[in-house]
Each structure stands twice: as structure tokens, then as C-alpha cells.
mmCIF file of C-alpha atoms in Angstrom:
data_model
loop_
_atom_site.group_PDB
_atom_site.id
_atom_site.type_symbol
_atom_site.label_atom_id
_atom_site.label_comp_id
_atom_site.label_asym_id
_atom_site.label_seq_id
_atom_site.Cartn_x
_atom_site.Cartn_y
_atom_site.Cartn_z
ATOM 1 C CA UNK A 193 21.569 -93.020 -51.435
ATOM 2 C CA UNK A 194 24.022 -96.031 -51.725
ATOM 3 C CA UNK A 195 26.539 -94.207 -54.207
ATOM 4 C CA UNK A 196 26.752 -91.032 -51.901
ATOM 5 C CA UNK A 197 30.838 -90.754 -51.225
ATOM 6 C CA UNK A 198 31.654 -91.184 -47.528
ATOM 7 C CA UNK A 199 33.267 -87.731 -47.517
ATOM 8 C CA UNK A 200 29.614 -86.152 -47.652
ATOM 9 C CA UNK A 201 28.243 -87.782 -44.281
ATOM 10 C CA UNK A 202 31.664 -88.188 -42.165
ATOM 11 C CA UNK A 203 32.482 -86.091 -39.490
ATOM 12 C CA UNK A 204 35.686 -83.901 -39.330
ATOM 13 C CA UNK A 205 37.279 -82.754 -37.618
ATOM 14 C CA UNK A 206 37.686 -86.001 -35.724
ATOM 15 C CA UNK A 207 38.196 -86.044 -31.969
ATOM 16 C CA UNK A 208 41.661 -88.138 -31.350
ATOM 17 C CA UNK A 209 44.080 -89.407 -28.757
ATOM 18 C CA UNK A 210 47.471 -90.300 -28.951
ATOM 19 C CA UNK A 211 48.997 -93.854 -27.845
ATOM 20 C CA UNK A 212 50.447 -91.967 -24.554
ATOM 21 C CA UNK A 213 46.882 -90.723 -23.543
ATOM 22 C CA UNK A 214 45.470 -92.370 -20.294
ATOM 23 C CA UNK A 215 42.651 -94.221 -20.738
ATOM 24 C CA UNK A 216 40.735 -92.538 -17.927
ATOM 25 C CA UNK A 217 41.440 -89.114 -19.705
ATOM 26 C CA UNK A 218 40.006 -90.749 -23.152
ATOM 27 C CA UNK A 219 36.985 -92.115 -21.308
ATOM 28 C CA UNK A 220 36.498 -88.516 -20.230
ATOM 29 C CA UNK A 221 36.891 -86.987 -23.898
ATOM 30 C CA UNK A 222 34.346 -90.059 -24.536
ATOM 31 C CA UNK A 223 31.592 -88.730 -22.423
ATOM 32 C CA UNK A 224 32.074 -85.094 -23.210
ATOM 33 C CA UNK A 225 31.354 -85.680 -26.636
ATOM 34 C CA UNK A 226 29.157 -88.339 -26.546
ATOM 35 C CA UNK A 227 31.214 -90.866 -29.013
ATOM 36 C CA UNK A 228 31.842 -94.550 -28.650
ATOM 37 C CA UNK A 229 35.071 -94.720 -30.464
ATOM 38 C CA UNK A 230 38.460 -92.547 -30.801
ATOM 39 C CA UNK A 231 40.711 -92.827 -33.551
ATOM 40 C CA UNK A 232 44.207 -93.139 -32.208
ATOM 41 C CA UNK A 233 46.978 -90.944 -34.167
ATOM 42 C CA UNK A 234 50.786 -89.840 -33.978
ATOM 43 C CA UNK A 235 51.851 -86.598 -33.289
ATOM 44 C CA UNK A 236 51.674 -86.042 -37.471
ATOM 45 C CA UNK A 237 48.099 -86.916 -37.250
ATOM 46 C CA UNK A 238 48.660 -90.743 -38.925
ATOM 47 C CA UNK A 239 46.164 -93.405 -37.497
ATOM 48 C CA UNK A 240 47.685 -95.756 -35.313
ATOM 49 C CA UNK A 241 44.848 -97.522 -33.810
ATOM 50 C CA UNK A 242 41.192 -97.328 -32.583
ATOM 51 C CA UNK A 243 40.109 -97.064 -28.757
ATOM 52 C CA UNK A 244 36.384 -98.020 -28.448
ATOM 53 C CA UNK A 245 34.285 -98.035 -25.248
ATOM 54 C CA UNK A 246 34.518 -101.548 -24.943
ATOM 55 C CA UNK A 247 38.305 -101.012 -24.615
ATOM 56 C CA UNK A 248 37.705 -98.542 -22.052
ATOM 57 C CA UNK A 249 35.885 -100.789 -19.738
ATOM 58 C CA UNK A 250 38.055 -103.633 -20.294
ATOM 59 C CA UNK A 251 40.908 -101.069 -18.959
ATOM 60 C CA UNK A 252 38.914 -99.381 -15.856
ATOM 61 C CA UNK A 253 38.227 -102.938 -14.904
ATOM 62 C CA UNK A 254 41.913 -103.757 -15.030
ATOM 63 C CA UNK A 255 42.852 -100.446 -13.150
ATOM 64 C CA UNK A 256 39.929 -101.133 -10.540
ATOM 65 C CA UNK A 257 41.877 -104.529 -10.069
ATOM 66 C CA UNK A 258 45.106 -103.178 -10.005
ATOM 67 C CA UNK A 259 44.066 -100.842 -7.159
ATOM 68 C CA UNK A 260 42.470 -103.240 -5.086
ATOM 69 C CA UNK A 261 45.759 -104.932 -4.804
ATOM 70 C CA UNK A 262 47.703 -101.689 -3.924
ATOM 71 C CA UNK A 263 49.137 -100.807 -7.305
ATOM 72 C CA UNK A 264 47.638 -97.524 -8.083
ATOM 73 C CA UNK A 265 50.928 -95.446 -8.605
ATOM 74 C CA UNK A 266 51.303 -93.635 -11.779
ATOM 75 C CA UNK A 267 53.482 -96.448 -13.388
ATOM 76 C CA UNK A 268 50.589 -98.723 -13.556
ATOM 77 C CA UNK A 269 48.153 -96.266 -15.013
ATOM 78 C CA UNK A 270 46.815 -97.496 -18.375
ATOM 79 C CA UNK A 271 47.651 -95.853 -21.541
ATOM 80 C CA UNK A 272 45.553 -96.166 -24.957
ATOM 81 C CA UNK A 273 48.315 -97.860 -26.491
ATOM 82 C CA UNK A 274 47.961 -100.666 -23.696
ATOM 83 C CA UNK A 275 44.508 -101.368 -25.010
ATOM 84 C CA UNK A 276 43.585 -100.017 -28.387
ATOM 85 C CA UNK A 277 43.244 -102.082 -31.767
ATOM 86 C CA UNK A 278 46.243 -101.833 -33.777
ATOM 87 C CA UNK A 279 44.649 -103.495 -36.841
ATOM 88 C CA UNK A 280 41.853 -100.818 -37.943
ATOM 89 C CA UNK A 281 39.304 -101.260 -40.708
ATOM 90 C CA UNK A 282 39.499 -98.065 -42.404
ATOM 91 C CA UNK A 283 37.940 -96.453 -45.654
ATOM 92 C CA UNK A 284 38.961 -93.684 -48.149
ATOM 93 C CA UNK A 285 36.889 -90.573 -48.687
ATOM 94 C CA UNK A 286 35.511 -91.520 -52.093
ATOM 95 C CA UNK A 287 34.110 -94.948 -50.758
ATOM 96 C CA UNK A 288 30.450 -95.092 -51.059
ATOM 97 C CA UNK A 289 27.777 -95.280 -48.508
ATOM 98 C CA UNK A 290 27.005 -99.053 -49.969
ATOM 99 C CA UNK A 291 30.548 -99.884 -49.818
ATOM 100 C CA UNK A 292 30.690 -98.682 -46.393
ATOM 101 C CA UNK A 293 27.407 -100.540 -45.107
ATOM 102 C CA UNK A 294 29.086 -103.618 -46.862
ATOM 103 C CA UNK A 295 32.561 -103.236 -45.106
ATOM 104 C CA UNK A 296 30.353 -102.497 -41.904
ATOM 105 C CA UNK A 297 29.028 -106.022 -42.315
ATOM 106 C CA UNK A 298 31.826 -107.843 -43.654
ATOM 107 C CA UNK A 299 34.224 -106.906 -40.567
ATOM 108 C CA UNK A 300 31.347 -106.470 -38.048
ATOM 109 C CA UNK A 301 32.024 -102.689 -36.673
ATOM 110 C CA UNK A 302 29.974 -99.792 -36.243
ATOM 111 C CA UNK A 303 32.251 -97.196 -37.450
ATOM 112 C CA UNK A 304 35.846 -96.605 -39.357
ATOM 113 C CA UNK A 305 38.335 -93.833 -39.915
ATOM 114 C CA UNK A 306 38.222 -92.285 -43.281
ATOM 115 C CA UNK A 307 41.652 -92.069 -44.290
ATOM 116 C CA UNK A 308 43.856 -90.171 -47.075
ATOM 117 C CA UNK A 309 44.508 -92.914 -49.875
ATOM 118 C CA UNK A 310 46.813 -92.665 -52.973
ATOM 119 C CA UNK A 311 43.613 -92.471 -54.870
ATOM 120 C CA UNK A 312 42.848 -89.519 -52.862
ATOM 121 C CA UNK A 313 45.848 -87.818 -53.567
ATOM 122 C CA UNK A 314 48.329 -88.939 -56.012
ATOM 123 C CA UNK A 315 51.404 -87.597 -54.085
ATOM 124 C CA UNK A 316 50.181 -89.916 -51.202
ATOM 125 C CA UNK A 317 49.102 -89.520 -47.835
ATOM 126 C CA UNK A 318 49.128 -92.862 -46.299
ATOM 127 C CA UNK A 319 47.207 -93.061 -43.013
ATOM 128 C CA UNK A 320 46.429 -89.198 -42.723
ATOM 129 C CA UNK A 321 43.104 -89.166 -40.504
ATOM 130 C CA UNK A 322 40.357 -86.991 -42.601
ATOM 131 C CA UNK A 323 37.328 -88.166 -40.639
ATOM 132 C CA UNK A 324 35.343 -90.595 -38.963
ATOM 133 C CA UNK A 325 32.125 -92.294 -40.172
ATOM 134 C CA UNK A 326 29.640 -94.367 -38.033
ATOM 135 C CA UNK A 327 26.641 -96.120 -38.326
ATOM 136 C CA UNK A 328 24.754 -92.818 -37.071
ATOM 137 C CA UNK A 329 25.681 -91.269 -39.696
ATOM 138 C CA UNK A 330 24.164 -93.813 -42.035
ATOM 139 C CA UNK A 331 21.068 -93.490 -40.078
ATOM 140 C CA UNK A 332 20.926 -90.137 -40.189
ATOM 141 C CA UNK A 333 21.008 -90.071 -44.057
ATOM 142 C CA UNK A 334 18.298 -92.634 -44.026
ATOM 143 C CA UNK A 335 16.165 -90.559 -41.737
ATOM 144 C CA UNK A 336 16.722 -87.415 -43.404
ATOM 145 C CA UNK A 337 15.890 -89.096 -46.687
ATOM 146 C CA UNK A 338 12.745 -90.556 -45.511
ATOM 147 C CA UNK A 339 11.700 -87.310 -43.593
ATOM 148 C CA UNK A 340 12.248 -85.409 -46.886
ATOM 149 C CA UNK A 341 9.796 -88.097 -48.513
ATOM 150 C CA UNK A 342 7.194 -87.724 -45.663
ATOM 151 C CA UNK A 343 7.142 -83.865 -46.332
ATOM 152 C CA UNK A 344 6.676 -84.344 -50.153
ATOM 153 C CA UNK A 345 3.648 -86.855 -49.311
ATOM 154 C CA UNK A 346 2.025 -84.269 -47.322
ATOM 155 C CA UNK A 347 2.256 -81.346 -49.873
ATOM 156 C CA UNK A 348 1.288 -83.884 -52.536
ATOM 157 C CA UNK A 349 -1.722 -84.747 -50.140
ATOM 158 C CA UNK A 350 -2.763 -81.323 -49.440
ATOM 159 C CA UNK A 351 -2.419 -80.224 -52.951
ATOM 160 C CA UNK A 352 -4.989 -82.958 -54.099
ATOM 161 C CA UNK A 353 -7.400 -81.986 -51.159
ATOM 162 C CA UNK A 354 -7.121 -78.548 -52.489
ATOM 163 C CA UNK A 355 -7.824 -79.436 -55.955
ATOM 164 C CA UNK A 356 -10.959 -81.504 -54.908
ATOM 165 C CA UNK A 357 -12.352 -78.853 -52.690
ATOM 166 C CA UNK A 358 -11.793 -76.355 -55.803
ATOM 167 C CA UNK A 359 -13.607 -78.799 -58.101
ATOM 168 C CA UNK A 360 -16.556 -79.186 -55.483
#
């Protein structure tokens, strides 16, 4: 299981935002799609940053504070570029699930964008977003494997019971 490439469990296409997106619009997207992180991409699809639910909460708190002081006009609305993380941990699509888990632990993150690397494409496509992979994807892989093993155990037990009955 640890040697499965990330491309087999990543989510693609990815829900994304641009740096100019308003944080309140990004928050609506997160709620609508039941996700906790949004890759931030340029118009040409290259990764520029990451917006998390924690970034949104921080921005909403700041917006609320601004509105209490009467500064609630459009010029003070917070954009994704104002709160996103610029230094984003990424992986290539050939990264294995084992390497991915180690990356999550090392960087203390729960999800990373999957980008095109020169290893993926000799002509190069640096920072082109291909997908996203999260701890939930790993858990689903583990749970699916466990459920399959449980189903095999049930079938095997039923076969043994059938053999015992036939021999009796």
C-alpha cells in the first residue's frame, strides 16, 4: 500500500481560487464542496499558494474587526492573496503514499497539492496543478483495504463452516 503512487488517490480536478478571490467567496466554496483547503492558482493554472480553513477564520475575524470600526467598504475586503500561504509543500504525481505520509509528518500538514514536475514531464511544467491529496485520501485507502480484508475473512469463514457441515 505504501508504494502506491499519489496519482491513484489524488483528487482531480481540483477546486481552486485565484489570489484576487475574496476570502468570503473562498469560504463559500469550501463550505459548498466540504473541503478545508484550496490551492491558489494563477490564470494559467500554476500554483501560487494555499488557503486553509484556518486562514479563512483569521481573515473573517479581521474583517469583523474592520467592520466594527466602520471600514466595511469594498476597498477593505480581504483577498485570498492577503492571507494565503505562499510557501506550499507539494508533491509530484509519482510520489508514493509512503513518501506522502512522511511528508505530512515532516511538515505537519494534512494535505498537499500535486504538481507537475520535470520528472513527470521532460518538457517541463513547473508548478502546474494536477490534483490535491489529503489525509482523508490516505484514510480512505486504508479503510478500503481493511474492508476488503474483512470481506475475504467472512467468505473464508463461511467456506470453512460449509466444509465442516459437509463433513458432519
